[in-house]
Coordinates of C-alpha atoms in Angstrom, one line a residue:
X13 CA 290.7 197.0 62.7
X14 CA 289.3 193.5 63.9
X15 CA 285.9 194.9 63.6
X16 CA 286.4 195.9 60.3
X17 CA 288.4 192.9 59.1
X18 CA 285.4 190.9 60.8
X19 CA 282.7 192.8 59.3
X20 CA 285.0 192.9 56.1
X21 CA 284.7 189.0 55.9
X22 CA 280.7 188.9 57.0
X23 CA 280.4 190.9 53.9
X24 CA 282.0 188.7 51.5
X25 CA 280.7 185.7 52.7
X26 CA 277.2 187.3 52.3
X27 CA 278.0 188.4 48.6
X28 CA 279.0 184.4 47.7
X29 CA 275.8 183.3 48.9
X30 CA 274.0 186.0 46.9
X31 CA 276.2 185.7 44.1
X32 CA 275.5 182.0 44.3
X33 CA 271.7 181.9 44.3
X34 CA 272.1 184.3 41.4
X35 CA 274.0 182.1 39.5
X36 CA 271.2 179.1 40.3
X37 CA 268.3 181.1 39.2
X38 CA 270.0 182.3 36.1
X39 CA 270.7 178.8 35.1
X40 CA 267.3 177.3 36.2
X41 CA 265.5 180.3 34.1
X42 CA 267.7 179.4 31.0
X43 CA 267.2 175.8 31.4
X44 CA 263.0 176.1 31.4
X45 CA 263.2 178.6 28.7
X46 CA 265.2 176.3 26.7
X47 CA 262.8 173.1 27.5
X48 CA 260.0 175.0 26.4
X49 CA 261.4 176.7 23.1
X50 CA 262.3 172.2 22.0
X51 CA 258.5 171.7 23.3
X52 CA 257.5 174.5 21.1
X53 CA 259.6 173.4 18.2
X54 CA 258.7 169.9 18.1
X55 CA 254.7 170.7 18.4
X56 CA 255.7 173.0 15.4
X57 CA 257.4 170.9 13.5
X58 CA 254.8 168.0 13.9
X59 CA 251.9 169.9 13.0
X60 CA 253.7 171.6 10.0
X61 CA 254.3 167.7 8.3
X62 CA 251.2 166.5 9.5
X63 CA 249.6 169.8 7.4
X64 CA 251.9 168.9 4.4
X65 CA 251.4 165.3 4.0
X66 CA 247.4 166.1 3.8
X67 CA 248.2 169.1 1.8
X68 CA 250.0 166.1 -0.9
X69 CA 247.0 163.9 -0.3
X70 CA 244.7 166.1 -1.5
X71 CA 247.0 167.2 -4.3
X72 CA 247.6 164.1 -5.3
X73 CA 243.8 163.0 -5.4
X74 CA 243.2 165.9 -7.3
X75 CA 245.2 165.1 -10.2
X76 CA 244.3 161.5 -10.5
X77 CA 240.9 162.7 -11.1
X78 CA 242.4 165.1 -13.7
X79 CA 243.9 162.0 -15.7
X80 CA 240.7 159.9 -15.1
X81 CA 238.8 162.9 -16.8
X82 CA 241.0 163.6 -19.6
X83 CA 240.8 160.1 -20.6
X84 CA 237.2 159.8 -20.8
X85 CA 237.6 163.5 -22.9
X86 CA 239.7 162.0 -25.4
X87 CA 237.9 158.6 -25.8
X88 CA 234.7 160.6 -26.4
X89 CA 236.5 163.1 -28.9
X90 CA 237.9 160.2 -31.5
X91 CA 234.3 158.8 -31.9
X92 CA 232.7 162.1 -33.1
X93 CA 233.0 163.4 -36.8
X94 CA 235.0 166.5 -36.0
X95 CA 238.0 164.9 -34.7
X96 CA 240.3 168.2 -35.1
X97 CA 237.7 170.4 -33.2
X98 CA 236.9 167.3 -30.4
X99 CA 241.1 167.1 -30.2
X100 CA 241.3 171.2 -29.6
X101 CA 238.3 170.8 -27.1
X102 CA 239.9 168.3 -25.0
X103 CA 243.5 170.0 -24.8
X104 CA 241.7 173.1 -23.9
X105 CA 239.6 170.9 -21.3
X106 CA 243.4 169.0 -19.7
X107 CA 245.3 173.1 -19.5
X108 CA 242.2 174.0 -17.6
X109 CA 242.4 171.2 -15.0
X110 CA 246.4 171.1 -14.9
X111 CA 245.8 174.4 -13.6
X112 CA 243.2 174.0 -11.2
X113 CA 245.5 171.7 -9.9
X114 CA 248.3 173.9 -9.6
X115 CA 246.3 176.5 -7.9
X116 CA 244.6 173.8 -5.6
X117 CA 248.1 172.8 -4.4
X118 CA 249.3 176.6 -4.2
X119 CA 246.2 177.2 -2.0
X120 CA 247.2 174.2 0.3
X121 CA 250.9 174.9 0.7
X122 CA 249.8 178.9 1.8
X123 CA 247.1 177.9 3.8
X124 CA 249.5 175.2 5.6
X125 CA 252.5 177.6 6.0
X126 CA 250.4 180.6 7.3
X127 CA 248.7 178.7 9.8
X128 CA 252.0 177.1 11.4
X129 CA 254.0 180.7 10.6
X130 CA 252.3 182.4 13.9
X131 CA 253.9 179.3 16.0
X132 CA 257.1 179.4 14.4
X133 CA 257.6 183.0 14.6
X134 CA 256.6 182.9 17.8
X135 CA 259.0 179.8 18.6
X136 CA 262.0 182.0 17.3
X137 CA 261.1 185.4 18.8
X138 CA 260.9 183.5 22.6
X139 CA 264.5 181.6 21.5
X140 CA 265.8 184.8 20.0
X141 CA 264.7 187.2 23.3
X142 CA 266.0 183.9 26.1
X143 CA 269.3 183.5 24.1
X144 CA 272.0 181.9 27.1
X145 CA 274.2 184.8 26.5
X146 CA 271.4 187.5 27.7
X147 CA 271.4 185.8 31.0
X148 CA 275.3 185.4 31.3
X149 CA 275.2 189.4 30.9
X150 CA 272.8 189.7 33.0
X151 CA 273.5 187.7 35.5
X152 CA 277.9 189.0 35.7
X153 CA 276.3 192.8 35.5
X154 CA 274.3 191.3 38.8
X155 CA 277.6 190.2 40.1
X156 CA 279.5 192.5 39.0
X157 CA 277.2 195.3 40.7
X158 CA 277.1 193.8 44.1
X159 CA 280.8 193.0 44.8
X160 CA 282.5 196.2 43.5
X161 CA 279.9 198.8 43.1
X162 CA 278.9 201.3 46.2
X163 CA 276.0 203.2 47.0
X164 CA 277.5 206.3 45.9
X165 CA 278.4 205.0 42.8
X166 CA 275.5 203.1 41.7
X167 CA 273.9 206.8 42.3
X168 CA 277.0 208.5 40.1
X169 CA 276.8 206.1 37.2
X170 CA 272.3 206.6 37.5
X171 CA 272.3 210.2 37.1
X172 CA 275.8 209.7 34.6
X173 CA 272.8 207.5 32.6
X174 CA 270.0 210.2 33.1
X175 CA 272.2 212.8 32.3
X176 CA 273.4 211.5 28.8
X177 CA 269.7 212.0 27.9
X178 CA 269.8 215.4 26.3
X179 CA 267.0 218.1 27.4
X180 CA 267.2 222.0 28.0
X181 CA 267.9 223.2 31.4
X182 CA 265.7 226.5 32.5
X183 CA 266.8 229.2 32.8
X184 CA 264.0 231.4 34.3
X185 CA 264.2 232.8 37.7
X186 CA 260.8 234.6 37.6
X187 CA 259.0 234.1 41.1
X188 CA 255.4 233.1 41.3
X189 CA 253.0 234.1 44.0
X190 CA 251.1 231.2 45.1
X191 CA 247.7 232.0 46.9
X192 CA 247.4 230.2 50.2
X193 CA 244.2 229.3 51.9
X194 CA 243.4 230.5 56.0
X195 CA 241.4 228.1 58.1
X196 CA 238.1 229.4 59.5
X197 CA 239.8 230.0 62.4
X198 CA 242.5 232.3 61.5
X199 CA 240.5 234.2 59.5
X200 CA 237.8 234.8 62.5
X201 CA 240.9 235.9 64.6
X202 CA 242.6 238.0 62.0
X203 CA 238.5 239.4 61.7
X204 CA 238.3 239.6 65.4
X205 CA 242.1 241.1 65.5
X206 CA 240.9 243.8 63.2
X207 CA 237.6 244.8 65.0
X208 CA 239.6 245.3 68.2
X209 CA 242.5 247.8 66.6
X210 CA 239.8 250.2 65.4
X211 CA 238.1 250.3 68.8
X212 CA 238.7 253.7 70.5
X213 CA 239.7 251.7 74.3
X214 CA 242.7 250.2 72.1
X215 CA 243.7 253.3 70.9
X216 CA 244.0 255.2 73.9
X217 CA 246.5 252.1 75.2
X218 CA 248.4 252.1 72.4
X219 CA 249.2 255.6 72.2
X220 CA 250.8 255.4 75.5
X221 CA 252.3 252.0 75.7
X222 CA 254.0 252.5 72.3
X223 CA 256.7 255.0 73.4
X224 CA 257.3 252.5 76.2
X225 CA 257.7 249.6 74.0
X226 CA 260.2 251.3 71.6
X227 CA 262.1 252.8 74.7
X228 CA 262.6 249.3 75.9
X229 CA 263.9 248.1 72.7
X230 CA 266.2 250.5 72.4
X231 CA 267.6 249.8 75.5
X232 CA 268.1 246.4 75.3
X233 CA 270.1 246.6 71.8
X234 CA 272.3 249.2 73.8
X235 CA 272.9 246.5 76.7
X236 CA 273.7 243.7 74.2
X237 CA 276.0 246.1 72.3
X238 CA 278.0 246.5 75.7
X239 CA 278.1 243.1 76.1
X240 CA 279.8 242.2 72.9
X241 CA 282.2 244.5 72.9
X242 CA 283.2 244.9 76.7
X243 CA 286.6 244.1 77.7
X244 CA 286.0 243.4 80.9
X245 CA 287.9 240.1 81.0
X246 CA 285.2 238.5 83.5
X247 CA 282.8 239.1 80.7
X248 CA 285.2 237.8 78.0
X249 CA 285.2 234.8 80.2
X250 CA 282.0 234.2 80.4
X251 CA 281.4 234.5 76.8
X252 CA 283.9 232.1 76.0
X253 CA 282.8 229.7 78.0
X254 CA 279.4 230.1 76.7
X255 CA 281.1 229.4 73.2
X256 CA 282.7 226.3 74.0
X257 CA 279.4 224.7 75.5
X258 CA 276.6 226.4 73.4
X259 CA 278.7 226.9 69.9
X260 CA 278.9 224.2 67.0
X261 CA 282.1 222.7 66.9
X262 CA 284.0 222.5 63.4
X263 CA 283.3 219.4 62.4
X264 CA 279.3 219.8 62.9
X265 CA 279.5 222.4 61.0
X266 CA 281.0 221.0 58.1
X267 CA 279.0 217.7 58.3
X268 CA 275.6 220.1 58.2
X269 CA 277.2 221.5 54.8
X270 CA 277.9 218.1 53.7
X271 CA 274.3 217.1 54.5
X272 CA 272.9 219.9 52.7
X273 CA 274.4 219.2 49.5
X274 CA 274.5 215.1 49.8
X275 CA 271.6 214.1 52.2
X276 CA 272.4 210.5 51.4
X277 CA 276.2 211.3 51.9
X278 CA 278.0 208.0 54.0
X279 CA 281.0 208.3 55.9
X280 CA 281.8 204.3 54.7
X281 CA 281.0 204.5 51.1
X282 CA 283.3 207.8 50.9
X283 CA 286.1 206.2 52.7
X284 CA 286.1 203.3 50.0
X285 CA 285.9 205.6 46.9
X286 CA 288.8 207.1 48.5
X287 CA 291.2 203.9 49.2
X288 CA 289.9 203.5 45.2
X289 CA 291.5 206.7 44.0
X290 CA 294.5 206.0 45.9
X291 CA 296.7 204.1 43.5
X292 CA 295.6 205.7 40.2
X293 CA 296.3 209.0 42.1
X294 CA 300.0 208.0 43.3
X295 CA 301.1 206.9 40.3
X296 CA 299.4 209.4 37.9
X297 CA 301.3 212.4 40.1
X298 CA 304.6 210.7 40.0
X299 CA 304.4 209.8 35.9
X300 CA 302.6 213.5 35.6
X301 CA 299.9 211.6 33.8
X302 CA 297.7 215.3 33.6
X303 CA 294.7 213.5 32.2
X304 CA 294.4 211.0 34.7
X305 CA 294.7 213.6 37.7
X306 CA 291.5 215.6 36.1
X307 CA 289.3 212.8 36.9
X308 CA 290.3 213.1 41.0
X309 CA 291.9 216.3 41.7
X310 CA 291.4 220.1 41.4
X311 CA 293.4 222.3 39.3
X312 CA 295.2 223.3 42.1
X313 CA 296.9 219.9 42.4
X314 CA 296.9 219.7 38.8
X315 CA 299.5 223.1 38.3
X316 CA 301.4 221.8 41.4
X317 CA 301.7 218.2 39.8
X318 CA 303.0 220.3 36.9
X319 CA 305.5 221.9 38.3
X320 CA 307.5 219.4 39.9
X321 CA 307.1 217.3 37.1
X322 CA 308.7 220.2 34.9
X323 CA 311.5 221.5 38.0
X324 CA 312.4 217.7 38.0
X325 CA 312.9 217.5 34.3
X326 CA 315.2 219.9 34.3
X327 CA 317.6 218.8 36.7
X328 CA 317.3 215.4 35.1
X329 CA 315.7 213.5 38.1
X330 CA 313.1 211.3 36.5
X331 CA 311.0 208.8 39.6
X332 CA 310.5 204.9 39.1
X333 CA 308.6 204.5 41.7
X334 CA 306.3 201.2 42.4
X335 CA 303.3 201.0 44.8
X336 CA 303.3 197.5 46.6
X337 CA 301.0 198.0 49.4
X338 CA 298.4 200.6 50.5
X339 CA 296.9 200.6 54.0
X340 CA 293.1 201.1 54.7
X341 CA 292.3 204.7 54.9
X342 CA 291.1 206.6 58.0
X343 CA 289.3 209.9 58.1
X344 CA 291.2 212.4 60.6
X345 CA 289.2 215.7 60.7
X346 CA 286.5 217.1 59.4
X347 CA 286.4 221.2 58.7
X348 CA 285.0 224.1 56.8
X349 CA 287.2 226.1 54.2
X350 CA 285.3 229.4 54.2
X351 CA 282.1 228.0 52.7
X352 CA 283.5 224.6 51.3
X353 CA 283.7 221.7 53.4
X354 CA 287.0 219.7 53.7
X355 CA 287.8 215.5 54.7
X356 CA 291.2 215.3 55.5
X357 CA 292.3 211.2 55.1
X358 CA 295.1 209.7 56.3
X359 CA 296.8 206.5 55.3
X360 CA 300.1 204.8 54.2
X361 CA 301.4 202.9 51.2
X362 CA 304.5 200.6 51.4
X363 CA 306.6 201.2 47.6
X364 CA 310.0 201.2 45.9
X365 CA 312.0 203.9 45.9
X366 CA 313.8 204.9 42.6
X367 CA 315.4 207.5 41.2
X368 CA 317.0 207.6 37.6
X369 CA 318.4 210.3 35.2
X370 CA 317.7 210.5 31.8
X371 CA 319.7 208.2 30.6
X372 CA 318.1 205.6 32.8
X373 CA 320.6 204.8 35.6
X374 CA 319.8 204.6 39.0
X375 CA 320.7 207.7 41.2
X376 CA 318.9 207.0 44.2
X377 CA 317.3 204.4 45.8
X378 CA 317.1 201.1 43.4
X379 CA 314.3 197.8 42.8
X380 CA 315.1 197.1 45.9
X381 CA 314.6 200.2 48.2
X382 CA 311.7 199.6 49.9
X383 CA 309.5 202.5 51.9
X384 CA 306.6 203.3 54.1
X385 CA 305.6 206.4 52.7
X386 CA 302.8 208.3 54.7
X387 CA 299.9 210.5 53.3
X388 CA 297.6 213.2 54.2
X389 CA 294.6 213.8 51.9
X390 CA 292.7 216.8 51.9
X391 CA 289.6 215.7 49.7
X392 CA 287.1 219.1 49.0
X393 CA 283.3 218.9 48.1
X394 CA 283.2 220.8 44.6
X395 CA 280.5 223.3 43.4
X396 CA 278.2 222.5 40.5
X397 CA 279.6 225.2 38.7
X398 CA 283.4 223.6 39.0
X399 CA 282.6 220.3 37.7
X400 CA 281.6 219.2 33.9
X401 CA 278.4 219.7 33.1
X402 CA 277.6 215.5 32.7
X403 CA 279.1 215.8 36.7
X404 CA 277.0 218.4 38.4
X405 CA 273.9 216.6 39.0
X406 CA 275.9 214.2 41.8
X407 CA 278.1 215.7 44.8
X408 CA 281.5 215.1 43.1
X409 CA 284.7 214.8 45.3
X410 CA 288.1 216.4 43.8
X411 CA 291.6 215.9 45.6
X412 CA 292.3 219.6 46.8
X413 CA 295.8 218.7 48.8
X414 CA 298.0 216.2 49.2
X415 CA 301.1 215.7 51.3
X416 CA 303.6 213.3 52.3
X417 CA 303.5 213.5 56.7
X418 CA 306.4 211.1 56.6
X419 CA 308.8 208.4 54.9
X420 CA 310.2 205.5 57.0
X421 CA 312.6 203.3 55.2
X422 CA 312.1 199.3 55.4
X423 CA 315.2 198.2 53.5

């Protein structure tokens, strides 16, 4: 337990220092981004009014030469004869100008703004993709990752993610024959093999060593037949003893299944999923929450959570209980049930006691009853085929029994 407490504390410590530098990168990035986008803005901004104030210049120029030119016009008009015809001439002439003007400055306010639109879109789509709160999430999904989430789990929720991506599974179960390729070597010898069986020296030795070989065989299968079944109790003896040294114990066994189905399966990281599902667990099964107990246990806990709840009911006995305290879990044995391997865990919670009817009184125990109540968890390694389908792609973990080894009262 000191070694875990100390190694307990090595690993916090370790995840405030990470969690720290995270927090000091996040805010240095957001800070540079943020300097550049007002560097940005400001060269923007300057080169947008310096474009404008030329833009009025020249627009302003433009119709100054207008008047100038409409005034010599009309001078020119009232000394002719035709003083109707020069008057038509030089409204005609002032339209025309007044709007070449107005296209001149239409051409300079477009021209201006489509230059400087590149740099101010670009401006807003850097302030718009750096925006603070896209490095606050970022930065507690970091945190949040690294001080609650296991290995296991970060593998659960990634194939939870891949398998929300819909595709069609195959179905087809058609073997194919892959041709293989023999060294030069092996086919020589299978070559030389060959050349030797046909020669007439090889037959003549095998037609009388054959009988020989198959006699021997026969006889040895009759020997090892005796063997096994003799009852001979020095050779029962024997073979037991030969079993206890040679044979794979239980818990080999069921680790090699475990392996199988979860190569990357740790001893560590299932223990704390475990002591996680502990207090959901308890208090679903005494409230007989039934949805809650389908995300940790099989059905056969489910129908047995059922029951009591139901028997219980009946008789008016309704629990209060209250979970105060549970212990770090240990892992007692390891086994195989037929084909499906089993983690028994062990561990103890410290809760009140309380009984009440259904009117709500107190029958047993009370708020201040308090208990050491100790559990043995049988936790099974489920089949593809008896999880959801969005489940089966990850070794899922299902409470298959679990039992109360003892109950020691504290006041």
């Amino acid at each position: 337990m000191k070694e875990f407490s100390e190694k307990l504390t090595g690993v916090k410590e370790d995840l405030k220092v990470r969690t720290k530098k995270t927090a000091e990168t996040i805010y240095k990035s957001v800070d540079e981004v943020w300097t550049e986008a007002e560097a940005t803005s400001k060269k923007v901004t300057a080169n947008v009014k310096e474009k404008m104030s030329a833009a009025t210049e020249e627009v302003k120029e433009s119709f100054r030469s207008g008047k100038e030119d409409n005034s010599s016009c009309r001078d020119g008009s009232s000394e002719s004869s035709n003083h109707e015809g020069s008057e038509a001439s030089s409204h005609s002439d002032d339209k025309s100008k007044h709007g070449t003007s107005e296209y001149t400055l239409f051409n300079k306010l477009r021209s201006t703004l489509s230059s400087a639109s590149p740099l101010v879109s670009g401006a807003f789509a850097k302030l718009r993709d750096t925006r603070v709160s896209t490095f606050a999430k970022q930065g507690y999904e970091i945190v949040k990752d690294e001080l609650s989430a296991s290995s296991s789990r970060k593998k659960k929720n990634y194939a939870r993610h891949a398998s929300a991506t819909t595709f069609e599974k195959s179905t087809r179960t058609d073997l194919v024959i892959v041709p293989t390729k023999n060294s030069i070597f092996s086919e020589k010898w299978e070559a030389f093999k060959n050349k030797m069986r046909g020669h007439p020296v090889y037959k003549r030795v095998n037609k009388y060593t054959k009988p020989v070989v198959t006699v021997g065989q026969e006889v040895a299968e009759d020997v090892r037949e005796r063997w096994e079944t003799s009852d001979n109790p020095v050779v029962q003896k024997i073979q037991d003893l030969n079993e206890s040294i040679f044979e794979e114990t239980a818990t080999a066994v069921s680790f090699r299944e475990i392996r199988q189905r979860d190569p990357s399966f740790s001893l560590s990281d299932f223990v704390g999923d475990v002591q996680e599902t502990i207090k959901p667990v308890l208090t679903a099964y005494s409230k007989g929450d039934v949805e809650t107990l389908k995300k940790y246990c099989t059905k056969e806990v489910i129908e047995r959570c059922k029951g009591e709840r139901q028997a219980y009911a009946s008789q008016g006995i309704f629990f209060d209980h209250k979970i105060l305290h549970i212990s770090d879990a240990d892992v007692k044995e390891t086994k195989m049930m037929g084909s499906v391997p089993i983690i028994i865990v062990l561990f103890q919670t410290q809760q009140i006691y309380c009984v009440r009817d259904r009117e709500g009184r107190v029958t047993e125990g009370g708020q201040d009853t308090i208990q050491t109540v100790f559990y043995a968890w049988a936790m099974q390694l489920m089949d593809s085929d008896e999880v959801p389908e969005e489940e089966s792609y990850y070794p899922v973990w299902r409470l298959r029994e679990i039992q109360q080894v003892g109950i020691k009262a504290l006041i």
